[in-house]
mmCIF file of C-alpha atoms in Angstrom:
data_model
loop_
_atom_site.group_PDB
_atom_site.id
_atom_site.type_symbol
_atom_site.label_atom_id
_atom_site.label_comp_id
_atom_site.label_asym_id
_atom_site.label_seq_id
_atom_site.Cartn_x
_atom_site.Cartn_y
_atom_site.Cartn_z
ATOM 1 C CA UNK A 1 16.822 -27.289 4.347
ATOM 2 C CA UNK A 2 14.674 -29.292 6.738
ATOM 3 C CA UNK A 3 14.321 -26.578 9.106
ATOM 4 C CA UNK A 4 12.532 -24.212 6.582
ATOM 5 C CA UNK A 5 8.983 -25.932 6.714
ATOM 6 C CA UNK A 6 9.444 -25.303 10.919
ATOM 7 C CA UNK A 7 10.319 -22.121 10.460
ATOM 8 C CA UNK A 8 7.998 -20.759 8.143
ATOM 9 C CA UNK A 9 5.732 -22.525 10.387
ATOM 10 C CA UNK A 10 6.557 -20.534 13.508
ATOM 11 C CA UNK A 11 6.317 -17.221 11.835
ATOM 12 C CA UNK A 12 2.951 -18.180 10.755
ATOM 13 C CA UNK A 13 1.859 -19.270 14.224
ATOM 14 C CA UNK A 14 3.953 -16.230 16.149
ATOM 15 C CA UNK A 15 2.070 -13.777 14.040
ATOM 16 C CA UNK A 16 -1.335 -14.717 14.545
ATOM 17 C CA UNK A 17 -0.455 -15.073 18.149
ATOM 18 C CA UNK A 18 1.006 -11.952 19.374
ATOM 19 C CA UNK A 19 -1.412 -9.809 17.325
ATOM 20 C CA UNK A 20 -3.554 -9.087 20.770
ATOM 21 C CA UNK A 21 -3.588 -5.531 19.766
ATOM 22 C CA UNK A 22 -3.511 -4.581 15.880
ATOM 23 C CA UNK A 23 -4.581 -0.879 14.914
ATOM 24 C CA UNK A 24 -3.182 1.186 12.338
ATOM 25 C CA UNK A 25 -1.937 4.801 11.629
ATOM 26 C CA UNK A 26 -5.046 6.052 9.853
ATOM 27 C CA UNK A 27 -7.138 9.518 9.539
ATOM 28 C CA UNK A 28 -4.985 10.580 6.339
ATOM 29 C CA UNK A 29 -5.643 10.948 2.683
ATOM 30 C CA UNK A 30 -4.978 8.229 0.343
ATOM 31 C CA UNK A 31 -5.283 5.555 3.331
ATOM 32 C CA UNK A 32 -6.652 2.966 0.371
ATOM 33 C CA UNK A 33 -3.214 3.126 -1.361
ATOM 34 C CA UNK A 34 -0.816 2.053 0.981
ATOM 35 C CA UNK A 35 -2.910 -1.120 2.085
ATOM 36 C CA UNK A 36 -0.574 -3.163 -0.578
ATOM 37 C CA UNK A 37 -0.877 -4.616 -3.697
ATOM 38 C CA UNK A 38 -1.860 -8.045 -5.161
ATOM 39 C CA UNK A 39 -1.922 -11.195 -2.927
ATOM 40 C CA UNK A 40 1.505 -11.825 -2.922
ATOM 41 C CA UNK A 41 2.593 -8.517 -1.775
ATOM 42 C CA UNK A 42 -0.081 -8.524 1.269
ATOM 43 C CA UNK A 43 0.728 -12.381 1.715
ATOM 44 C CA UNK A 44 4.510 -11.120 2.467
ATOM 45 C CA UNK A 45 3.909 -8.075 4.866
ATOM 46 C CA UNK A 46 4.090 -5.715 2.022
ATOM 47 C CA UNK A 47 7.630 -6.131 2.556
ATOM 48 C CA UNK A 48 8.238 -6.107 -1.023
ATOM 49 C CA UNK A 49 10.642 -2.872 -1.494
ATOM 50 C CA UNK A 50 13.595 -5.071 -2.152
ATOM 51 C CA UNK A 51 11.950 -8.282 -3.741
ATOM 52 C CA UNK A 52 12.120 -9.044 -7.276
ATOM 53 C CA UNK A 53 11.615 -12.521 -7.252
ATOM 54 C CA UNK A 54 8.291 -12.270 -7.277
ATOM 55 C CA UNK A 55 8.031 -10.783 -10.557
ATOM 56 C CA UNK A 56 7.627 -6.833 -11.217
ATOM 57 C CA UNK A 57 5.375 -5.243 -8.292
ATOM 58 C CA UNK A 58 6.701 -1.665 -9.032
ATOM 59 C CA UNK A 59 3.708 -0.254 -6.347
ATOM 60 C CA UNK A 60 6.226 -1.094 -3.916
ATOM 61 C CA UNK A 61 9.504 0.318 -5.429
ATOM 62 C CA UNK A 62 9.254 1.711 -9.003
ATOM 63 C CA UNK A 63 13.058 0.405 -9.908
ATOM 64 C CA UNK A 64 11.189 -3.227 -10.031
ATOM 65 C CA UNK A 65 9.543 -1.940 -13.607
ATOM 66 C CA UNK A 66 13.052 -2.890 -14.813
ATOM 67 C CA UNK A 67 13.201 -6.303 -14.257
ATOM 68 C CA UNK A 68 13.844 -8.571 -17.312
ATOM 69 C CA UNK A 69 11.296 -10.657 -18.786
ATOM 70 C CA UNK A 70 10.336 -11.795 -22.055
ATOM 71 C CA UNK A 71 6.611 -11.573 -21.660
ATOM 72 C CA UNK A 72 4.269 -8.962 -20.257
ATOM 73 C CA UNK A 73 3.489 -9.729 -16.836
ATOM 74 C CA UNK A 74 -0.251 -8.857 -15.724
ATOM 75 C CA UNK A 75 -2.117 -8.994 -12.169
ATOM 76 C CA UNK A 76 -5.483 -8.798 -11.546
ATOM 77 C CA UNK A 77 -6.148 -8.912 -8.036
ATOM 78 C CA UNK A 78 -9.648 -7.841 -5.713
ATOM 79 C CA UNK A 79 -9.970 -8.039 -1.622
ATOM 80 C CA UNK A 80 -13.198 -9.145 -0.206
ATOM 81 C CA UNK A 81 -14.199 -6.814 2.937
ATOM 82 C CA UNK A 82 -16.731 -6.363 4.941
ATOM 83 C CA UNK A 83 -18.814 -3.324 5.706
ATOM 84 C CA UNK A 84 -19.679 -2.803 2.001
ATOM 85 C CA UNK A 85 -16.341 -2.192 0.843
ATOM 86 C CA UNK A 86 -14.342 -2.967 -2.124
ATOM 87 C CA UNK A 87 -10.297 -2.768 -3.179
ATOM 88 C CA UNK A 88 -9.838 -3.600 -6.916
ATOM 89 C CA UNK A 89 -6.031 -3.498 -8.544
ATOM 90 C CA UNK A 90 -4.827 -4.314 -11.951
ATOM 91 C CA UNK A 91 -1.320 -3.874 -13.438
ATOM 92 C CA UNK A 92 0.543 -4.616 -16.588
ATOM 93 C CA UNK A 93 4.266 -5.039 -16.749
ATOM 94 C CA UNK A 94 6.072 -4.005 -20.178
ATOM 95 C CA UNK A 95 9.935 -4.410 -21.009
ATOM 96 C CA UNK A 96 11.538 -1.623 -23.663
ATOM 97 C CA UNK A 97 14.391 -3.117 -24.870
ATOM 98 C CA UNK A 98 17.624 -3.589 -24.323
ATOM 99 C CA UNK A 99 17.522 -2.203 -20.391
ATOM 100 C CA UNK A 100 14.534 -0.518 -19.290
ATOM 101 C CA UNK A 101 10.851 -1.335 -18.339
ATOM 102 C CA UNK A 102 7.652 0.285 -17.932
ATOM 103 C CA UNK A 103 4.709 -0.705 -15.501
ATOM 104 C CA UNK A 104 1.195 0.534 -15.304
ATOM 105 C CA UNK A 105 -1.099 0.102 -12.465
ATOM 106 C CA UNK A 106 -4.513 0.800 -11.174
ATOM 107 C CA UNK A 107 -5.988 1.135 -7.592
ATOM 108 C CA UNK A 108 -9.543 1.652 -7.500
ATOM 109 C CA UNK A 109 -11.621 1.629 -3.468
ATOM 110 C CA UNK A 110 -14.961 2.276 -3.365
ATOM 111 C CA UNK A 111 -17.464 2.316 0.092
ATOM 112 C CA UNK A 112 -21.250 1.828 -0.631
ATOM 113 C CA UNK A 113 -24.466 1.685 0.801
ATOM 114 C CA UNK A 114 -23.665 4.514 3.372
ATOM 115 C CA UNK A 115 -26.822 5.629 4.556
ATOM 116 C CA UNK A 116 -27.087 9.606 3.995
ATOM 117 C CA UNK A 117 -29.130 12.062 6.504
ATOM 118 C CA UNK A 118 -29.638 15.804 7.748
ATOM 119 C CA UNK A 119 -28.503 16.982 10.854
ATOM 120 C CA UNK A 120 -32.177 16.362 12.075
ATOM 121 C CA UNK A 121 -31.495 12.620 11.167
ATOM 122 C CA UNK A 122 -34.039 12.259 8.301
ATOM 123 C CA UNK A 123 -32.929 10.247 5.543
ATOM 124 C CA UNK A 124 -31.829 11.569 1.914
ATOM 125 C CA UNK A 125 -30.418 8.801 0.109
ATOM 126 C CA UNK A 126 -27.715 6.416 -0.567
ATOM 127 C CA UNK A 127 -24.348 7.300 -0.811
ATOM 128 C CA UNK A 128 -21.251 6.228 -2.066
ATOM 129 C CA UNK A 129 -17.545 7.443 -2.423
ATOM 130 C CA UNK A 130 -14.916 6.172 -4.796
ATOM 131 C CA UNK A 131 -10.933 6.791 -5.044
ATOM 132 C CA UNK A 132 -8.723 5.830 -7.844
ATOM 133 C CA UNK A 133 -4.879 5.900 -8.344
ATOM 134 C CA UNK A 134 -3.707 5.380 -11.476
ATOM 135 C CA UNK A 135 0.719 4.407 -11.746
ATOM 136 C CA UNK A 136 3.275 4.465 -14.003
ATOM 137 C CA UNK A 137 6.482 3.749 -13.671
ATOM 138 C CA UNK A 138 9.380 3.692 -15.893
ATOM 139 C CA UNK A 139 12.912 2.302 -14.547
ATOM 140 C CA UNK A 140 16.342 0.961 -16.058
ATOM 141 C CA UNK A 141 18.990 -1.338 -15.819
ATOM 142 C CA UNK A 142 22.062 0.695 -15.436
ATOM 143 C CA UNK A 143 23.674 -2.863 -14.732
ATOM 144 C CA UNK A 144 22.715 -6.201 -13.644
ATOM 145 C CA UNK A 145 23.056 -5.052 -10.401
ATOM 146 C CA UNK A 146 21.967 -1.293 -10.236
ATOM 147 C CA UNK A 147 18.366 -0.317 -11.547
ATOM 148 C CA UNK A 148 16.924 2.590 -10.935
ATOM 149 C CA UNK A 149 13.290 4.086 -11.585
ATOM 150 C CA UNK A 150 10.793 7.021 -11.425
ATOM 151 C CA UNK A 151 6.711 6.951 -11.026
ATOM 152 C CA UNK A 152 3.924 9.485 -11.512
ATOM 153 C CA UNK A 153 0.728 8.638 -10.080
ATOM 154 C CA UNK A 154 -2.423 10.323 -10.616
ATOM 155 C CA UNK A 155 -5.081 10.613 -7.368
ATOM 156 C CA UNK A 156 -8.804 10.999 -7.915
ATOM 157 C CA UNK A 157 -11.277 11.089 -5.377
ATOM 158 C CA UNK A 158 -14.752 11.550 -5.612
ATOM 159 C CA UNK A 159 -16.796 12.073 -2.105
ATOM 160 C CA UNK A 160 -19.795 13.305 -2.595
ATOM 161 C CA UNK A 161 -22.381 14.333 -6.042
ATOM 162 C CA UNK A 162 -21.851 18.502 -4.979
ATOM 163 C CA UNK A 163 -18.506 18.111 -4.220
ATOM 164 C CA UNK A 164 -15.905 18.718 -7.230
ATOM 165 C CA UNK A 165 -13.435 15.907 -7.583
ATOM 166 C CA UNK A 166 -10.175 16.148 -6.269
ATOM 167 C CA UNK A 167 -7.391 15.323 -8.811
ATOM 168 C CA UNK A 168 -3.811 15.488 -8.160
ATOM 169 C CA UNK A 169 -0.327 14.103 -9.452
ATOM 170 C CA UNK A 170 2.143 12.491 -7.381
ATOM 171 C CA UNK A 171 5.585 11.240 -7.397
ATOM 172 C CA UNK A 172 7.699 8.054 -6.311
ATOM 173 C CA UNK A 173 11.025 7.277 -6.900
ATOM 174 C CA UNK A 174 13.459 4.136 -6.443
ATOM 175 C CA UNK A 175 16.550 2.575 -6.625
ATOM 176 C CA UNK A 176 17.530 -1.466 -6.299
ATOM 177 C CA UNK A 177 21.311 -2.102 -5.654
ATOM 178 C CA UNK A 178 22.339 -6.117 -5.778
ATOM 179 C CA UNK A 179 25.104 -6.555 -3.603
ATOM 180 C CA UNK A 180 25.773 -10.084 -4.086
ATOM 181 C CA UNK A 181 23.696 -13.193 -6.283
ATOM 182 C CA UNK A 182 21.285 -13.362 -3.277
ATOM 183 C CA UNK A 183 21.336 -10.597 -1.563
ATOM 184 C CA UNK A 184 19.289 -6.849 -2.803
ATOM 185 C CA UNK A 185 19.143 -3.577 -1.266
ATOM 186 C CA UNK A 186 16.507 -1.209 -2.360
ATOM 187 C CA UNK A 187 15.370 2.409 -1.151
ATOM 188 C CA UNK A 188 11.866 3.997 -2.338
ATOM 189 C CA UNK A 189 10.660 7.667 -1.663
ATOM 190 C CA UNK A 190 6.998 7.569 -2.349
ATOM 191 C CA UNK A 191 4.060 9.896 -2.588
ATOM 192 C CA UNK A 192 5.872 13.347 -3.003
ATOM 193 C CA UNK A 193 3.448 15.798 -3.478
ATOM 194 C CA UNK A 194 0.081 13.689 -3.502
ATOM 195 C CA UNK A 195 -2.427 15.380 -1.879
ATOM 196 C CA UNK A 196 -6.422 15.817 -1.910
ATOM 197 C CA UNK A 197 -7.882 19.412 -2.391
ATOM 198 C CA UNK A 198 -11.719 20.309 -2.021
ATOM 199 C CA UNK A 199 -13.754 22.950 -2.564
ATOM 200 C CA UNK A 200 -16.552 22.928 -0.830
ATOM 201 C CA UNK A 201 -17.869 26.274 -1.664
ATOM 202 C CA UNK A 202 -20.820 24.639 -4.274
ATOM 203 C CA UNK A 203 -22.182 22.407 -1.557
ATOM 204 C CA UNK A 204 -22.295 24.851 1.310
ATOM 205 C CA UNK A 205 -22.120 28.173 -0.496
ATOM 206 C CA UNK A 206 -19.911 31.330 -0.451
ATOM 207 C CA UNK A 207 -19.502 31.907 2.992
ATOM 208 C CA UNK A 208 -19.610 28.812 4.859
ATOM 209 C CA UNK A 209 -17.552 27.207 1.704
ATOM 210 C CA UNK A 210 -13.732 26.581 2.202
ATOM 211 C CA UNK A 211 -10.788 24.887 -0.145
ATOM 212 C CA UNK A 212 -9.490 22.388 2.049
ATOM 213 C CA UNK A 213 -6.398 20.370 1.167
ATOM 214 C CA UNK A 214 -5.045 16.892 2.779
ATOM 215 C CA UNK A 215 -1.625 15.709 1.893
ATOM 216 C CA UNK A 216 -0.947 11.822 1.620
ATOM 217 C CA UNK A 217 2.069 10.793 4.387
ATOM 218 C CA UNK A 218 5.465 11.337 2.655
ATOM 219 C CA UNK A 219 7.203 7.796 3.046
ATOM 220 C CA UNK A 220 10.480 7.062 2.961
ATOM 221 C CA UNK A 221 11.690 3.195 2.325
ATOM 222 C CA UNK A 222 14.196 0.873 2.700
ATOM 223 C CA UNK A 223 14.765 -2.945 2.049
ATOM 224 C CA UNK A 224 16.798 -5.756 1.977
ATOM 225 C CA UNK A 225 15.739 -9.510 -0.104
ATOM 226 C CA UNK A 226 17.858 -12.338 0.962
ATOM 227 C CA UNK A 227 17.556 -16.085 -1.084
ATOM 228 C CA UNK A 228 18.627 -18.662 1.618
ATOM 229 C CA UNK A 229 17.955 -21.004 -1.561
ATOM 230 C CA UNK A 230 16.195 -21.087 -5.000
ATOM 231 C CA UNK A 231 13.409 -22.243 -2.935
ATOM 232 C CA UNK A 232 13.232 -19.986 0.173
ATOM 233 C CA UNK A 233 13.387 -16.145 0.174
ATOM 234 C CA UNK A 234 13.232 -13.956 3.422
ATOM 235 C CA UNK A 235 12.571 -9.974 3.144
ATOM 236 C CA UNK A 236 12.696 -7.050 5.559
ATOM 237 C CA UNK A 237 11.362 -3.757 4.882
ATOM 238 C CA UNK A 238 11.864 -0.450 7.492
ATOM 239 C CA UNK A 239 9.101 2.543 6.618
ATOM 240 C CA UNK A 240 9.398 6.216 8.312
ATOM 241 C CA UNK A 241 6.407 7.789 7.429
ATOM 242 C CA UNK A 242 5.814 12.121 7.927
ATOM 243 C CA UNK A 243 2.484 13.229 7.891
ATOM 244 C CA UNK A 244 0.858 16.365 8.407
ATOM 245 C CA UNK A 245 -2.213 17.199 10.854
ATOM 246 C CA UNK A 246 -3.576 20.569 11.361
ATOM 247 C CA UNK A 247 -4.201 20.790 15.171
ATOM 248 C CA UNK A 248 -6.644 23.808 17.059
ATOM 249 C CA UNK A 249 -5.338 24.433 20.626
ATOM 250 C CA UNK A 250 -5.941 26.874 22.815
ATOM 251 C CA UNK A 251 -3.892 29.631 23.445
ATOM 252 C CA UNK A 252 -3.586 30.512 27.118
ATOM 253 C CA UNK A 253 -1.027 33.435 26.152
ATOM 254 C CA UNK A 254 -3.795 35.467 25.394
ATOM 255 C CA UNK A 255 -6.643 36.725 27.551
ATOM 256 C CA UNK A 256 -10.250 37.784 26.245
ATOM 257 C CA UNK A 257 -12.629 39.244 27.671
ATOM 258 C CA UNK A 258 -15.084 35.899 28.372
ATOM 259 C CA UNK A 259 -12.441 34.027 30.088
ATOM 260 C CA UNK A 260 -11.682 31.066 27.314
ATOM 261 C CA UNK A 261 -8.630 31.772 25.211
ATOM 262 C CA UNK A 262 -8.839 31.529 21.506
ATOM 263 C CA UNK A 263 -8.179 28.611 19.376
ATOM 264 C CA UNK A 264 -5.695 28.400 17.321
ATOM 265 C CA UNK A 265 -4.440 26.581 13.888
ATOM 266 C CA UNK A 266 -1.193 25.085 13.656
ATOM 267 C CA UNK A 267 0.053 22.364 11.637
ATOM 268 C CA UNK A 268 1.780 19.507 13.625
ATOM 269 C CA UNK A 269 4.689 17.164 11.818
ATOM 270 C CA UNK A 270 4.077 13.312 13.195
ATOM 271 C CA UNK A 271 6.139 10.049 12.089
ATOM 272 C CA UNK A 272 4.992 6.909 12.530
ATOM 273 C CA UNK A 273 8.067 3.943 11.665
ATOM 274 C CA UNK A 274 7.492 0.380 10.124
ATOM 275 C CA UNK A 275 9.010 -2.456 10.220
ATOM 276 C CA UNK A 276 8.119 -5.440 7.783
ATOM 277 C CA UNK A 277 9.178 -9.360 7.216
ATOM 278 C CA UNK A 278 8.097 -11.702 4.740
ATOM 279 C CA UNK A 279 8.932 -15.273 3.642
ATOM 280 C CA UNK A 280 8.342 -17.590 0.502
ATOM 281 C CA UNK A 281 8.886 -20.870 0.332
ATOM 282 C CA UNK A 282 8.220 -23.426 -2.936
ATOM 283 C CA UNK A 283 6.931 -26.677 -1.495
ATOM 284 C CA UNK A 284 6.512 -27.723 -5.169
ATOM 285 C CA UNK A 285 6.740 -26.434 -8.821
ATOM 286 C CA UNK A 286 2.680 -25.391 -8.474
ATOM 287 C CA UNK A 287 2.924 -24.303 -4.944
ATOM 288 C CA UNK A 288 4.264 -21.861 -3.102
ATOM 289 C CA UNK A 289 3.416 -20.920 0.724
ATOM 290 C CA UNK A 290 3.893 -17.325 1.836
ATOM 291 C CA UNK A 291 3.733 -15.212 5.220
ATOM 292 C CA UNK A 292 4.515 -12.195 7.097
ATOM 293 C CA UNK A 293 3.812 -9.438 9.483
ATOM 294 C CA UNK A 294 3.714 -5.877 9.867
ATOM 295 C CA UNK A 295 5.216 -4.032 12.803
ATOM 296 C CA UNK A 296 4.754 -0.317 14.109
ATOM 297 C CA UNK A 297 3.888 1.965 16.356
ATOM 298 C CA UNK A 298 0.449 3.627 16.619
ATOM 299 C CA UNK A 299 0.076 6.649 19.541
ATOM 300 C CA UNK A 300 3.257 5.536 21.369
ATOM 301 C CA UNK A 301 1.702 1.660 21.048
ATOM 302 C CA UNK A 302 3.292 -1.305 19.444
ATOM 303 C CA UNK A 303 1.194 -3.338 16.947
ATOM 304 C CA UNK A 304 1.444 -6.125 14.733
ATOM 305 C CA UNK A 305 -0.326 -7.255 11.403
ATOM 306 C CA UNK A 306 0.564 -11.045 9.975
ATOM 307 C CA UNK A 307 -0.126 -12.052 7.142
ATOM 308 C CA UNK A 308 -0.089 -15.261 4.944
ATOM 309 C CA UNK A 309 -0.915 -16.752 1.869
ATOM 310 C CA UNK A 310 -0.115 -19.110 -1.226
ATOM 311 C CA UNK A 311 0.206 -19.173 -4.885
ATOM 312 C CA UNK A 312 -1.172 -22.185 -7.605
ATOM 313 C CA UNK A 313 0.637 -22.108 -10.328
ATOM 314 C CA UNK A 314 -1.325 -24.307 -12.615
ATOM 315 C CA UNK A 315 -0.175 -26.558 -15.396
ATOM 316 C CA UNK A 316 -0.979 -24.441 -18.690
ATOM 317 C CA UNK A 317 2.179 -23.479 -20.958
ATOM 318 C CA UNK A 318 -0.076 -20.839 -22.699
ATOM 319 C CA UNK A 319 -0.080 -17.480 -20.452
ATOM 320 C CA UNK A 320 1.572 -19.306 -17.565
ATOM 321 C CA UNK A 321 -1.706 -18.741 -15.094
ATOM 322 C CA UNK A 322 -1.203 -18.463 -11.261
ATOM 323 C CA UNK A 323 -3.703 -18.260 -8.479
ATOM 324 C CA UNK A 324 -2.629 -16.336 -5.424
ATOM 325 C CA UNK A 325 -4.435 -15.565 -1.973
ATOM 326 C CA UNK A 326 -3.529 -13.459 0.845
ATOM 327 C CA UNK A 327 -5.238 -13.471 4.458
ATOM 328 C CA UNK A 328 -4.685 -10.042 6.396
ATOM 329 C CA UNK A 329 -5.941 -9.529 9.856
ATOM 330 C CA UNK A 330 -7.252 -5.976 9.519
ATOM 331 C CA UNK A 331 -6.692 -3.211 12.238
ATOM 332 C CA UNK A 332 -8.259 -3.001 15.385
ATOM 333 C CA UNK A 333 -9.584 -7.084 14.808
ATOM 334 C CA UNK A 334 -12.496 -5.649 13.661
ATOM 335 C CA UNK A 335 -12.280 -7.876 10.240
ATOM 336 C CA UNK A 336 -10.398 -9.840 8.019
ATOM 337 C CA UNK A 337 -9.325 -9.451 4.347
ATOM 338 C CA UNK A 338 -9.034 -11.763 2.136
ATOM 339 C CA UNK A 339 -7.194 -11.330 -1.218
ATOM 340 C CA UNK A 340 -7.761 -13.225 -4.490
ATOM 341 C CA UNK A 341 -5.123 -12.267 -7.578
ATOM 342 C CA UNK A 342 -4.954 -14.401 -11.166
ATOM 343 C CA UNK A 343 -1.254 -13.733 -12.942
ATOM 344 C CA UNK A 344 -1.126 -14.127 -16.661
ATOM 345 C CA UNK A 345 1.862 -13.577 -19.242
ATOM 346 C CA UNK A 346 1.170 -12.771 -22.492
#
């Protein structure tokens, strides 16, 4: 296994340097909640659908609720960005004997300081807007090689002080499939029927008022975890993702009396497709080196995110502590984020 310290090495430096042009699919609801979870998920690509090695990240695929373990398993993780933004995530792992588990998480991102004016550009105050996603997700062991789970997630979002918040519940499902010792293959549906509905009507009145609703991407998920060793793990991860957009175009079918034909509504069906890697390697019992990238296309462009990262895990017997970090390059080079996460079991 000489070779694995060069070749974690080259993904590391391949990633950084063929990420000339990194953007992201953007512009639809829940953006915040498919960023990733914890440090060692971003550290990895987010290619995590298959991976349960890492301990129970059931964000990613809600069958990974099910894995076994005799303690409960908690993450506290926060991302330090720039522009006066924050992304907090917490989530407890619970097994219910003999064969099933149950995992509850919480998303929280939150933008600040956003300076709020009239049309006329005069100033009226501060604002802020927060979004929350609260998970839980219940799986079971069928077999030791077949698990199976469900999740129901609750969105909130709250924009603005006159504007009602917009709750909603949403649904992911999964399924994890060993086919050998080393080898996993896992499929995730996620965010079936999330969506964010406002009414505006109490902010701009009867008339000019409207119900407007924004539904998160549908994503559909599939993965494959490979051990090379007890020490090194590889991961790949392939995302189609359908969203929605309604688009106004002009109709030049129809002729009015001015000359310019009307606009009209219609809602357009996009996909964008992912493609993810990741890599862990233990150099030692209280280290472990992770990285990854992100690949996809954007508007008919190619782009790639790495990412990298480690874990400490220190000496302590009681709660088993580890420190992890993850760096992520975020789109369009405009910033990085870096990811902090403390593990505990209890």
């Amino acid at each position: 296994m000489k070779s694995v310290k060069p070749i974690l090495l080259f993904i590391l430096i391949a990633s950084f340097g063929a990420a000339d042009a990194i953007a992201q699919s953007g512009g639809y609801a829940g953006s915040f909640s498919r960023m990733g979870f914890s440090a060692r998920g971003m550290a990895m690509g987010n290619a995590m659908t298959a991976v349960h090695h890492e301990g129970s990240y059931a964000y990613y695929n809600p069958a990974m609720a099910a894995i076994p373990t005799e303690t409960i398993q908690l993450d506290f993780s926060t991302a330090a960005l720039r522009f006066d933004r924050q992304l907090h995530m917490v989530t407890a792992n619970i097994q219910l004997p003999p064969s099933a588990g149950l995992s509850i998480s919480l998303l929280n991102a939150r933008v600040g300081n956003i300076d709020g004016r009239t049309s006329s550009g005069y100033h009226t105050g501060m604002l802020s807007v927060n979004e929350f996603q609260l998970i839980g997700n219940f799986a079971i062991r069928f077999s030791e090689r077949i698990w199976a789970g469900v999740g129901i997630k609750y969105n909130l979002a709250n924009y603005h002080t006159e504007l009602p918040n917009s709750q909603n519940i949403g649904i992911d499902a999964g399924f994890r499939f060993a086919l050998t010792n080393r080898l996993t293959f896992a499929v995730a549906i996620k965010d079936l029927l999330s969506e964010y509905r406002f009414d505006s009507s109490d902010l701009f009145g009867q008339n000019a008022g409207s119900v407007n609703v924004y539904s998160f991407p549908l994503r559909l998920i599939t993965g494959t975890a490979y051990e090379v060793s007890d020490a090194w793990l590889l991961s790949f991860d392939a995302e189609f993702r359908f969203q929605s957009s309604d688009v106004l175009r002009a109709d030049t079918t129809i002729r009015t009396m001015d000359g310019f034909p009307p606009m009209v509504r219609t809602e357009e069906i996009s996909q964008t497709t992912f493609f993810r890697a990741g890599s862990r390697y233990s150099l030692h019992e209280r280290v472990t080196i992770r990285a990854g990238f992100e690949f996809y296309d954007a508007g008919g462009e190619n782009q790639l995110q790495p990412t990298a990262g480690f874990s400490l895990h220190l000496p302590y017997d009681r709660f088993s502590p580890s420190i992890d970090y993850a760096f992520v390059r975020e789109p369009s080079q405009f910033s990085s984020m870096h990811v902090f996460s403390i593990r505990l079991h209890i």
